[in-house]
Amino acid sequence: MKYIQQRKQTYYFRLKLPQYLQFKFKNSEIVRSLNTDSYSMACYKVTKKLPAINSFLNMPLDLTNELEELFKELTDFSTIDQWTVSVPLQTIKRRTKKIQT
């Protein structure tokens, strides 16, 4: 799945920033631990953040406060610790394929 990277036994959220955002956030990418060794849980956590990711990548630079708020929301995975709904892995894969196309 896009935005997921595994290092050793842990999955990470990884988002390469477009060049116009790299200057603003002084980084070329955002990398945050998802604090899980489960691929399905990593997919679930990132899927919950897709609306924030899309908003963040499409927001005009002149909306500085909104960009910074979205950045905070995008990088905080602490609120998504538990499965709130039982979602089979196949369903997550289908949803992410639809979103990516």
Short mmCIF file of C-alpha atoms in Angstrom, two decimals:
data_model
loop_
_atom_site.label_atom_id
_atom_site.label_comp_id
_atom_site.label_asym_id
_atom_site.label_seq_id
_atom_site.Cartn_x
_atom_site.Cartn_y
_atom_site.Cartn_z
CA MET A 1 0.00 0.00 0.00
CA LYS A 2 1.14 3.53 -0.78
CA TYR A 3 2.40 5.48 2.27
CA ILE A 4 3.44 2.36 4.21
CA GLN A 5 7.02 1.28 4.75
CA GLN A 6 8.34 -1.57 6.88
CA ARG A 7 11.57 -1.32 8.86
CA LYS A 8 12.52 -4.48 10.69
CA GLN A 9 9.26 -5.54 12.41
CA THR A 10 7.57 -2.12 12.51
CA TYR A 11 5.43 -0.35 9.92
CA TYR A 12 5.80 3.36 9.22
CA PHE A 13 3.73 6.01 7.51
CA ARG A 14 5.81 7.67 4.79
CA LEU A 15 4.72 10.59 2.64
CA LYS A 16 7.08 12.22 0.17
CA LEU A 17 6.29 15.92 0.13
CA PRO A 18 5.92 17.81 -3.14
CA GLN A 19 8.70 20.33 -3.67
CA TYR A 20 6.51 23.34 -2.84
CA LEU A 21 5.77 21.81 0.59
CA GLN A 22 9.37 20.74 1.25
CA PHE A 23 10.39 24.36 1.63
CA LYS A 24 7.51 25.10 4.01
CA PHE A 25 8.12 22.09 6.29
CA LYS A 26 11.92 21.95 5.83
CA ASN A 27 11.78 18.25 5.02
CA SER A 28 11.46 16.12 1.91
CA GLU A 29 9.16 13.59 3.56
CA ILE A 30 7.08 12.80 6.60
CA VAL A 31 7.90 9.52 8.36
CA ARG A 32 6.03 8.40 11.47
CA SER A 33 5.91 5.06 13.24
CA LEU A 34 2.54 3.36 13.13
CA ASN A 35 3.56 1.39 16.24
CA THR A 36 2.44 -1.92 14.81
CA ASP A 37 3.96 -5.04 13.32
CA SER A 38 0.67 -5.89 11.61
CA TYR A 39 0.32 -4.97 7.95
CA SER A 40 -3.47 -4.96 8.18
CA MET A 41 -3.39 -2.58 11.17
CA ALA A 42 -0.93 -0.33 9.32
CA CYS A 43 -3.29 -0.26 6.31
CA TYR A 44 -6.19 0.53 8.59
CA LYS A 45 -4.38 3.43 10.27
CA VAL A 46 -3.21 4.95 6.98
CA THR A 47 -6.64 4.48 5.38
CA LYS A 48 -8.14 6.52 8.23
CA LYS A 49 -5.73 9.34 7.31
CA LEU A 50 -6.38 9.38 3.54
CA PRO A 51 -8.80 12.35 3.67
CA ALA A 52 -6.22 14.37 5.63
CA ILE A 53 -3.46 13.32 3.21
CA ASN A 54 -5.48 14.42 0.18
CA SER A 55 -6.46 17.72 1.82
CA PHE A 56 -2.87 18.39 2.87
CA LEU A 57 -1.44 17.73 -0.60
CA ASN A 58 -4.09 19.85 -2.34
CA MET A 59 -4.23 22.84 0.02
CA PRO A 60 -2.90 26.18 -1.27
CA LEU A 61 0.27 27.44 0.42
CA ASP A 62 -1.34 30.73 1.39
CA LEU A 63 -3.50 28.89 3.94
CA THR A 64 -0.60 28.55 6.37
CA ASN A 65 -2.61 27.94 9.55
CA GLU A 66 -4.79 25.32 7.88
CA LEU A 67 -1.70 23.59 6.43
CA GLU A 68 -0.09 23.41 9.85
CA GLU A 69 -3.27 22.05 11.44
CA LEU A 70 -3.54 19.38 8.74
CA PHE A 71 0.14 18.54 9.23
CA LYS A 72 -0.50 17.94 12.95
CA GLU A 73 -3.54 15.79 12.18
CA LEU A 74 -1.66 13.90 9.50
CA THR A 75 1.27 13.03 11.74
CA ASP A 76 -0.68 12.05 14.86
CA PHE A 77 -1.48 8.34 14.74
CA SER A 78 -1.93 8.02 18.50
CA THR A 79 -5.71 8.33 18.27
CA ILE A 80 -5.96 5.32 15.95
CA ASP A 81 -4.74 2.61 18.29
CA GLN A 82 -7.67 0.22 18.20
CA TRP A 83 -9.78 -1.25 15.46
CA THR A 84 -13.04 0.62 15.70
CA VAL A 85 -14.68 -1.68 13.19
CA SER A 86 -13.73 -5.18 12.14
CA VAL A 87 -12.50 -4.63 8.58
CA PRO A 88 -11.14 -7.59 6.61
CA LEU A 89 -7.78 -7.02 4.87
CA GLN A 90 -9.35 -7.68 1.44
CA THR A 91 -11.78 -4.80 2.01
CA ILE A 92 -8.94 -2.45 2.94
CA LYS A 93 -6.95 -3.47 -0.16
CA ARG A 94 -9.99 -2.92 -2.42
CA ARG A 95 -10.68 0.50 -0.91
CA THR A 96 -7.08 1.64 -1.24
CA LYS A 97 -6.91 0.49 -4.87
CA LYS A 98 -10.02 2.54 -5.65
CA ILE A 99 -8.57 5.60 -3.91
CA GLN A 100 -5.21 5.31 -5.69
CA THR A 101 -6.76 5.16 -9.17
#
